[in-house]
Backbone as CSV, one residue per row, in Angstrom:
resi,resn,N_x,N_y,N_z,CA_x,CA_y,CA_z,C_x,C_y,C_z
1,MET,-13.567,-24.746,-30.652,-13.275,-23.447,-30.078,-11.906,-22.993,-30.577
2,PHE,-10.833,-23.386,-29.908,-9.467,-23.067,-30.329,-8.860,-24.331,-30.922
3,GLN,-8.389,-24.247,-32.142,-7.881,-25.432,-32.812,-6.567,-25.932,-32.215
4,GLY,-5.683,-25.010,-31.800,-4.378,-25.431,-31.304,-4.295,-25.553,-29.797
5,ALA,-5.390,-25.397,-29.084,-5.374,-25.411,-27.628,-5.870,-26.752,-27.120
6,SER,-5.285,-27.187,-26.010,-5.706,-28.456,-25.413,-7.032,-28.265,-24.690
7,ILE,-7.624,-29.369,-24.274,-8.899,-29.312,-23.567,-8.748,-28.607,-22.223
8,VAL,-7.578,-28.752,-21.599,-7.329,-28.089,-20.316,-7.290,-26.569,-20.504
9,GLN,-6.631,-26.116,-21.558,-6.574,-24.692,-21.841,-7.952,-24.133,-22.169
10,GLN,-8.732,-24.879,-22.928,-10.075,-24.435,-23.270,-10.953,-24.364,-22.028
11,THR,-10.826,-25.355,-21.163,-11.590,-25.351,-19.915,-11.174,-24.174,-19.047
12,GLY,-9.883,-23.878,-19.003,-9.391,-22.749,-18.216,-9.963,-21.430,-18.697
13,VAL,-10.048,-21.254,-20.006,-10.607,-20.016,-20.558,-12.079,-19.886,-20.183
14,VAL,-12.815,-20.986,-20.282,-14.239,-20.955,-19.943,-14.432,-20.659,-18.458
15,VAL,-13.626,-21.279,-17.597,-13.737,-21.051,-16.151,-13.401,-19.602,-15.815
16,LEU,-12.329,-19.072,-16.391,-11.972,-17.671,-16.135,-13.045,-16.714,-16.626
17,ALA,-13.629,-16.989,-17.766,-14.698,-16.132,-18.274,-15.911,-16.181,-17.353
18,ALA,-16.258,-17.360,-16.859,-17.400,-17.488,-15.954,-17.136,-16.773,-14.634
19,LEU,-15.929,-16.925,-14.090,-15.590,-16.247,-12.843,-15.588,-14.729,-13.008
20,THR,-15.134,-14.249,-14.150,-15.139,-12.816,-14.414,-16.564,-12.292,-14.473
21,ALA,-17.446,-13.030,-15.125,-18.844,-12.608,-15.207,-19.493,-12.605,-13.827
22,ILE,-19.235,-13.627,-13.016,-19.792,-13.694,-11.657,-19.269,-12.538,-10.822
23,TRP,-17.959,-12.244,-10.931,-17.381,-11.142,-10.170,-18.024,-9.819,-10.567
24,ALA,-18.211,-9.599,-11.865,-18.777,-8.331,-12.343,-20.211,-8.153,-11.844
25,VAL,-21.009,-9.210,-11.899,-22.391,-9.118,-11.432,-22.420,-8.841,-9.936
26,THR,-21.590,-9.528,-9.175,-21.539,-9.319,-7.726,-21.064,-7.913,-7.401
27,PHE,-20.050,-7.436,-8.084,-19.523,-6.093,-7.855,-20.589,-5.039,-8.117
28,LEU,-21.289,-5.160,-9.227,-22.347,-4.205,-9.538,-23.469,-4.262,-8.508
29,HIS,-23.812,-5.456,-8.045,-24.853,-5.602,-7.029,-24.450,-4.900,-5.732
30,VAL,-23.206,-5.092,-5.308,-22.725,-4.457,-4.079,-22.695,-2.945,-4.238
31,GLN,-22.247,-2.446,-5.381,-22.192,-1.011,-5.606,-23.586,-0.385,-5.601
32,ARG,-24.542,-1.052,-6.205,-25.915,-0.533,-6.209,-26.501,-0.539,-4.808
33,ARG,-26.192,-1.573,-4.026,-26.706,-1.638,-2.661,-26.106,-0.519,-1.812
34,ARG,-24.810,-0.259,-1.972,-24.174,0.828,-1.218,-24.749,2.185,-1.605
35,ALA,-25.035,2.382,-2.885,-25.579,3.659,-3.337,-27.000,3.868,-2.811
36,ALA,-27.740,2.782,-2.612,-29.114,2.891,-2.153,-29.208,3.093,-0.644
37,GLU,-28.163,2.739,0.102,-28.189,2.883,1.555,-28.129,4.357,1.937
38,PRO,-28.900,4.759,2.936,-28.773,6.138,3.404,-27.446,6.337,4.127
39,ALA,-26.890,7.526,4.006,-25.618,7.825,4.664,-25.834,7.861,6.171
40,THR,-24.965,7.184,6.904,-25.065,7.173,8.360,-24.038,8.116,8.944
41,GLY,-24.280,8.551,10.154,-23.354,9.461,10.815,-22.244,8.742,11.556
42,ASN,-22.084,7.454,11.329,-21.074,6.690,12.057,-19.688,6.794,11.453
43,SER,-19.577,7.282,10.239,-18.261,7.337,9.609,-17.480,8.533,10.152
44,PRO,-16.198,8.316,10.471,-15.405,9.423,11.016,-15.105,10.454,9.939
45,SER,-15.083,11.693,10.333,-14.746,12.758,9.399,-13.429,13.388,9.829
46,LEU,-12.885,14.216,8.991,-11.610,14.847,9.315,-11.741,15.801,10.493
47,GLY,-12.929,16.291,10.750,-13.125,17.186,11.868,-12.962,16.504,13.216
48,SER,-13.027,15.172,13.243,-12.904,14.463,14.511,-11.453,14.158,14.876
49,LEU,-10.518,14.498,14.003,-9.113,14.262,14.306,-8.592,15.349,15.242
50,PRO,-7.674,15.010,16.139,-7.153,16.038,17.041,-6.311,17.063,16.276
51,VAL,-6.351,18.286,16.736,-5.613,19.379,16.103,-4.202,19.411,16.685
52,GLN,-3.218,19.530,15.810,-1.846,19.625,16.284,-1.600,21.023,16.834
53,SER,-0.822,21.083,17.900,-0.576,22.367,18.546,0.638,23.102,17.977
54,GLY,1.183,22.638,16.922,2.330,23.291,16.313,3.214,22.261,15.635
55,PRO,4.371,22.699,15.166,5.263,21.746,14.498,5.837,20.759,15.518
56,PRO,6.229,19.596,15.055,6.816,18.634,15.980,8.131,19.171,16.548
57,ARG,8.399,18.834,17.768,9.620,19.333,18.399,10.831,18.562,17.900
58,ALA,11.956,19.225,17.886,13.189,18.615,17.416,13.744,17.700,18.503
59,GLU,14.321,16.606,18.075,14.930,15.675,19.005,16.423,15.600,18.706
60,SER,17.204,15.421,19.737,18.650,15.304,19.536,19.210,14.314,20.551
61,VAL,20.346,13.760,20.193,21.032,12.803,21.052,22.496,13.205,21.122
62,GLU,23.037,13.225,22.295,24.460,13.532,22.467,25.290,12.303,22.097
63,LEU,26.334,12.523,21.284,27.211,11.435,20.867,28.485,11.445,21.697
64,THR,29.002,10.242,21.917,30.293,10.134,22.605,31.393,10.465,21.600
65,PRO,32.592,10.759,22.060,33.694,11.038,21.125,33.957,9.878,20.158
66,ASP,33.824,8.638,20.623,34.024,7.487,19.731,32.944,7.431,18.650
67,GLU,31.702,7.738,19.023,30.627,7.734,18.047,30.811,8.852,17.022
68,ARG,31.286,10.015,17.488,31.539,11.119,16.552,32.647,10.759,15.570
69,ALA,33.685,10.082,16.045,34.784,9.669,15.165,34.293,8.639,14.148
70,ALA,33.467,7.697,14.587,32.935,6.693,13.665,32.050,7.358,12.612
71,PHE,31.243,8.315,13.023,30.385,9.034,12.085,31.217,9.824,11.085
72,ALA,32.257,10.470,11.548,33.130,11.217,10.645,33.795,10.287,9.640
73,GLY,34.180,9.078,10.091,34.761,8.100,9.172,33.768,7.677,8.099
74,LEU,32.523,7.476,8.482,31.504,7.133,7.494,31.315,8.250,6.472
75,ILE,31.300,9.479,6.946,31.129,10.613,6.044,32.293,10.687,5.061
76,ARG,33.489,10.436,5.536,34.646,10.445,4.621,34.548,9.341,3.582
77,GLN,34.092,8.147,4.003,33.927,7.040,3.058,32.888,7.385,1.988
78,PHE,31.761,7.953,2.401,30.726,8.293,1.435,31.203,9.409,0.512
79,GLY,32.042,10.295,1.013,32.564,11.390,0.204,33.480,10.885,-0.900
80,ARG,34.130,9.767,-0.667,35.033,9.194,-1.673,34.298,8.292,-2.656
81,GLY,33.005,8.079,-2.443,32.221,7.260,-3.384,32.211,5.783,-3.039
82,ARG,32.717,5.416,-1.885,32.677,4.008,-1.481,31.539,3.810,-0.491
83,PRO,30.722,2.791,-0.679,29.647,2.535,0.267,30.139,1.978,1.580
């Protein structure tokens, strides 16, 4: 088969080729079976999702003076290019 390959490498190639062939046959069998099945009404459709009543509401949190100072310090650090 391969002149420069060991017996382990040759066996690996044969095993991978066999597994690929088995996978392909199984995949095609499953796809054909799915195509032959009649469509059932059990699958959810987009119409069954609840309708949103508008855009999401905005959320806010009040910061303490210390938190505002810490946030301002972070903004200054990022403005200078330091992480």
